[in-house]
């Protein structure tokens, strides 16, 4: 396949579909929704889309607007426990499945998302 991962999977439209589908799940999950201080999830949708786009080889708009991603540091103010991680993964798995990516791209994307979710856990308290 030609191009980087971002290009191979369809660029911004694919990542927008992924993130919007993910946040549809979050909006229906009171435990995860409670982690978002904003009533409107659109800013979070834009941040995650930009982050994932940049990570996978797309535009660097995220860093231009927000600085270095520092993923774990940015999540430290929020208590993230294993239950929240598992809920996040459940909604993200559904979102990834909705893309119907070829098996290699699906596995590549999922492996990263799973590692990232596990890395965000910072408490074992409820």
PDB file of C-alpha atoms in Angstrom:
ATOM      1  CA  UNK A   1       0.000   0.000   0.000  1.00  0.00           C
ATOM      2  CA  UNK A   2       1.119   3.519  -0.778  1.00  0.00           C
ATOM      3  CA  UNK A   3       1.171   6.412   1.666  1.00  0.00           C
ATOM      4  CA  UNK A   4       1.156   6.574   5.441  1.00  0.00           C
ATOM      5  CA  UNK A   5      -1.507   5.024   7.631  1.00  0.00           C
ATOM      6  CA  UNK A   6      -3.624   8.191   7.658  1.00  0.00           C
ATOM      7  CA  UNK A   7      -3.742   8.162   3.838  1.00  0.00           C
ATOM      8  CA  UNK A   8      -4.289   4.394   3.619  1.00  0.00           C
ATOM      9  CA  UNK A   9      -7.427   4.499   5.748  1.00  0.00           C
ATOM     10  CA  UNK A  10      -8.967   7.494   3.992  1.00  0.00           C
ATOM     11  CA  UNK A  11      -7.624  10.569   5.793  1.00  0.00           C
ATOM     12  CA  UNK A  12      -9.695  12.985   7.840  1.00  0.00           C
ATOM     13  CA  UNK A  13     -13.133  11.663   6.828  1.00  0.00           C
ATOM     14  CA  UNK A  14     -12.271   8.247   8.269  1.00  0.00           C
ATOM     15  CA  UNK A  15     -10.992   9.674  11.540  1.00  0.00           C
ATOM     16  CA  UNK A  16     -14.034  11.953  11.807  1.00  0.00           C
ATOM     17  CA  UNK A  17     -16.340   8.956  11.360  1.00  0.00           C
ATOM     18  CA  UNK A  18     -14.362   6.985  13.948  1.00  0.00           C
ATOM     19  CA  UNK A  19     -14.430   9.728  16.573  1.00  0.00           C
ATOM     20  CA  UNK A  20     -18.058  10.737  16.022  1.00  0.00           C
ATOM     21  CA  UNK A  21     -19.147   7.109  16.332  1.00  0.00           C
ATOM     22  CA  UNK A  22     -17.037   6.734  19.474  1.00  0.00           C
ATOM     23  CA  UNK A  23     -18.596   9.815  21.064  1.00  0.00           C
ATOM     24  CA  UNK A  24     -22.098   8.554  20.230  1.00  0.00           C
ATOM     25  CA  UNK A  25     -21.236   5.693  22.566  1.00  0.00           C
ATOM     26  CA  UNK A  26     -19.745   8.014  25.187  1.00  0.00           C
ATOM     27  CA  UNK A  27     -22.885  10.180  25.135  1.00  0.00           C
ATOM     28  CA  UNK A  28     -24.946   7.107  26.075  1.00  0.00           C
ATOM     29  CA  UNK A  29     -22.580   6.036  28.873  1.00  0.00           C
ATOM     30  CA  UNK A  30     -23.158   8.029  32.082  1.00  0.00           C
ATOM     31  CA  UNK A  31     -19.889   6.820  33.653  1.00  0.00           C
ATOM     32  CA  UNK A  32     -17.762   8.115  30.766  1.00  0.00           C
ATOM     33  CA  UNK A  33     -19.887  11.167  30.105  1.00  0.00           C
ATOM     34  CA  UNK A  34     -19.207  12.303  33.676  1.00  0.00           C
ATOM     35  CA  UNK A  35     -15.505  12.670  32.754  1.00  0.00           C
ATOM     36  CA  UNK A  36     -16.302  15.462  30.292  1.00  0.00           C
ATOM     37  CA  UNK A  37     -16.668  18.877  31.921  1.00  0.00           C
ATOM     38  CA  UNK A  38     -18.241  20.349  28.779  1.00  0.00           C
ATOM     39  CA  UNK A  39     -21.926  19.763  28.058  1.00  0.00           C
ATOM     40  CA  UNK A  40     -21.186  19.918  24.348  1.00  0.00           C
ATOM     41  CA  UNK A  41     -18.909  17.070  23.225  1.00  0.00           C
ATOM     42  CA  UNK A  42     -17.956  18.815  19.969  1.00  0.00           C
ATOM     43  CA  UNK A  43     -14.716  20.312  21.371  1.00  0.00           C
ATOM     44  CA  UNK A  44     -13.671  16.844  22.593  1.00  0.00           C
ATOM     45  CA  UNK A  45     -14.573  15.386  19.191  1.00  0.00           C
ATOM     46  CA  UNK A  46     -12.376  17.950  17.456  1.00  0.00           C
ATOM     47  CA  UNK A  47      -9.461  17.387  19.861  1.00  0.00           C
ATOM     48  CA  UNK A  48      -9.496  13.593  19.509  1.00  0.00           C
ATOM     49  CA  UNK A  49      -9.914  13.769  15.734  1.00  0.00           C
ATOM     50  CA  UNK A  50      -6.978  16.166  15.449  1.00  0.00           C
ATOM     51  CA  UNK A  51      -4.829  14.117  17.795  1.00  0.00           C
ATOM     52  CA  UNK A  52      -5.469  10.835  15.964  1.00  0.00           C
ATOM     53  CA  UNK A  53      -5.000  12.473  12.586  1.00  0.00           C
ATOM     54  CA  UNK A  54      -1.627  13.843  13.593  1.00  0.00           C
ATOM     55  CA  UNK A  55      -0.523  10.612  15.278  1.00  0.00           C
ATOM     56  CA  UNK A  56      -1.234   8.601  12.127  1.00  0.00           C
ATOM     57  CA  UNK A  57       0.519  10.956   9.694  1.00  0.00           C
ATOM     58  CA  UNK A  58      -2.074  13.589   8.854  1.00  0.00           C
ATOM     59  CA  UNK A  59      -1.917  17.341   9.399  1.00  0.00           C
ATOM     60  CA  UNK A  60      -0.128  18.630  12.497  1.00  0.00           C
ATOM     61  CA  UNK A  61      -2.937  21.029  13.376  1.00  0.00           C
ATOM     62  CA  UNK A  62      -3.325  19.476  16.824  1.00  0.00           C
ATOM     63  CA  UNK A  63       0.216  20.420  17.906  1.00  0.00           C
ATOM     64  CA  UNK A  64      -0.014  23.817  16.238  1.00  0.00           C
ATOM     65  CA  UNK A  65      -3.152  24.621  18.230  1.00  0.00           C
ATOM     66  CA  UNK A  66      -2.507  22.757  21.497  1.00  0.00           C
ATOM     67  CA  UNK A  67       1.222  22.059  21.725  1.00  0.00           C
ATOM     68  CA  UNK A  68       2.816  18.658  22.265  1.00  0.00           C
ATOM     69  CA  UNK A  69       0.149  15.968  22.786  1.00  0.00           C
ATOM     70  CA  UNK A  70       1.494  14.740  26.177  1.00  0.00           C
ATOM     71  CA  UNK A  71      -1.379  12.294  26.274  1.00  0.00           C
ATOM     72  CA  UNK A  72      -0.874  10.911  29.765  1.00  0.00           C
ATOM     73  CA  UNK A  73      -0.187  14.333  31.288  1.00  0.00           C
ATOM     74  CA  UNK A  74      -3.336  15.811  29.730  1.00  0.00           C
ATOM     75  CA  UNK A  75      -5.421  13.042  31.288  1.00  0.00           C
ATOM     76  CA  UNK A  76      -3.865  13.247  34.776  1.00  0.00           C
ATOM     77  CA  UNK A  77      -6.449  15.738  36.128  1.00  0.00           C
ATOM     78  CA  UNK A  78      -9.083  13.051  35.520  1.00  0.00           C
ATOM     79  CA  UNK A  79      -9.304   9.900  37.592  1.00  0.00           C
ATOM     80  CA  UNK A  80      -9.257   7.068  35.055  1.00  0.00           C
ATOM     81  CA  UNK A  81      -9.892   3.626  36.509  1.00  0.00           C
ATOM     82  CA  UNK A  82     -10.044   0.176  34.872  1.00  0.00           C
ATOM     83  CA  UNK A  83     -13.853   0.304  34.544  1.00  0.00           C
ATOM     84  CA  UNK A  84     -13.663   3.599  32.662  1.00  0.00           C
ATOM     85  CA  UNK A  85     -10.849   2.215  30.482  1.00  0.00           C
ATOM     86  CA  UNK A  86     -12.952  -0.844  29.651  1.00  0.00           C
ATOM     87  CA  UNK A  87     -15.982   1.292  28.809  1.00  0.00           C
ATOM     88  CA  UNK A  88     -13.778   3.529  26.627  1.00  0.00           C
ATOM     89  CA  UNK A  89     -12.459   0.457  24.828  1.00  0.00           C
ATOM     90  CA  UNK A  90     -15.978  -0.931  24.337  1.00  0.00           C
ATOM     91  CA  UNK A  91     -17.167   2.240  22.620  1.00  0.00           C
ATOM     92  CA  UNK A  92     -13.947   2.605  20.641  1.00  0.00           C
ATOM     93  CA  UNK A  93     -14.131  -1.034  19.480  1.00  0.00           C
ATOM     94  CA  UNK A  94     -17.641  -0.405  18.167  1.00  0.00           C
ATOM     95  CA  UNK A  95     -16.405   2.742  16.417  1.00  0.00           C
ATOM     96  CA  UNK A  96     -13.447   0.934  14.829  1.00  0.00           C
ATOM     97  CA  UNK A  97     -15.754  -1.881  13.714  1.00  0.00           C
ATOM     98  CA  UNK A  98     -18.046   0.672  12.055  1.00  0.00           C
ATOM     99  CA  UNK A  99     -15.203   1.656   9.701  1.00  0.00           C
ATOM    100  CA  UNK A 100     -14.897  -1.800   8.118  1.00  0.00           C
ATOM    101  CA  UNK A 101     -11.168  -1.332   7.639  1.00  0.00           C
ATOM    102  CA  UNK A 102      -9.046  -4.028   6.005  1.00  0.00           C
ATOM    103  CA  UNK A 103      -7.760  -6.482   8.663  1.00  0.00           C
ATOM    104  CA  UNK A 104      -4.207  -5.085   8.821  1.00  0.00           C
ATOM    105  CA  UNK A 105      -5.345  -1.475   9.267  1.00  0.00           C
ATOM    106  CA  UNK A 106      -7.988  -2.544  11.785  1.00  0.00           C
ATOM    107  CA  UNK A 107      -5.420  -4.473  13.845  1.00  0.00           C
ATOM    108  CA  UNK A 108      -2.864  -1.648  13.639  1.00  0.00           C
ATOM    109  CA  UNK A 109      -5.343   0.999  14.770  1.00  0.00           C
ATOM    110  CA  UNK A 110      -6.812  -1.195  17.505  1.00  0.00           C
ATOM    111  CA  UNK A 111      -3.406  -2.154  18.923  1.00  0.00           C
ATOM    112  CA  UNK A 112      -2.547   1.518  19.366  1.00  0.00           C
ATOM    113  CA  UNK A 113      -5.919   2.440  20.884  1.00  0.00           C
ATOM    114  CA  UNK A 114      -5.759  -0.461  23.305  1.00  0.00           C
ATOM    115  CA  UNK A 115      -2.223   0.452  24.441  1.00  0.00           C
ATOM    116  CA  UNK A 116      -3.207   4.107  24.832  1.00  0.00           C
ATOM    117  CA  UNK A 117      -6.296   3.222  26.887  1.00  0.00           C
ATOM    118  CA  UNK A 118      -4.283   1.048  29.256  1.00  0.00           C
ATOM    119  CA  UNK A 119      -1.684   3.814  29.646  1.00  0.00           C
ATOM    120  CA  UNK A 120      -4.334   6.314  30.767  1.00  0.00           C
ATOM    121  CA  UNK A 121      -5.332   4.347  33.870  1.00  0.00           C
ATOM    122  CA  UNK A 122      -4.103   6.334  36.857  1.00  0.00           C
ATOM    123  CA  UNK A 123      -6.195   4.992  39.745  1.00  0.00           C
ATOM    124  CA  UNK A 124      -7.822   1.780  40.900  1.00  0.00           C
ATOM    125  CA  UNK A 125     -10.395   3.658  42.965  1.00  0.00           C
ATOM    126  CA  UNK A 126     -13.993   4.019  41.846  1.00  0.00           C
TER     127      UNK A 126
END
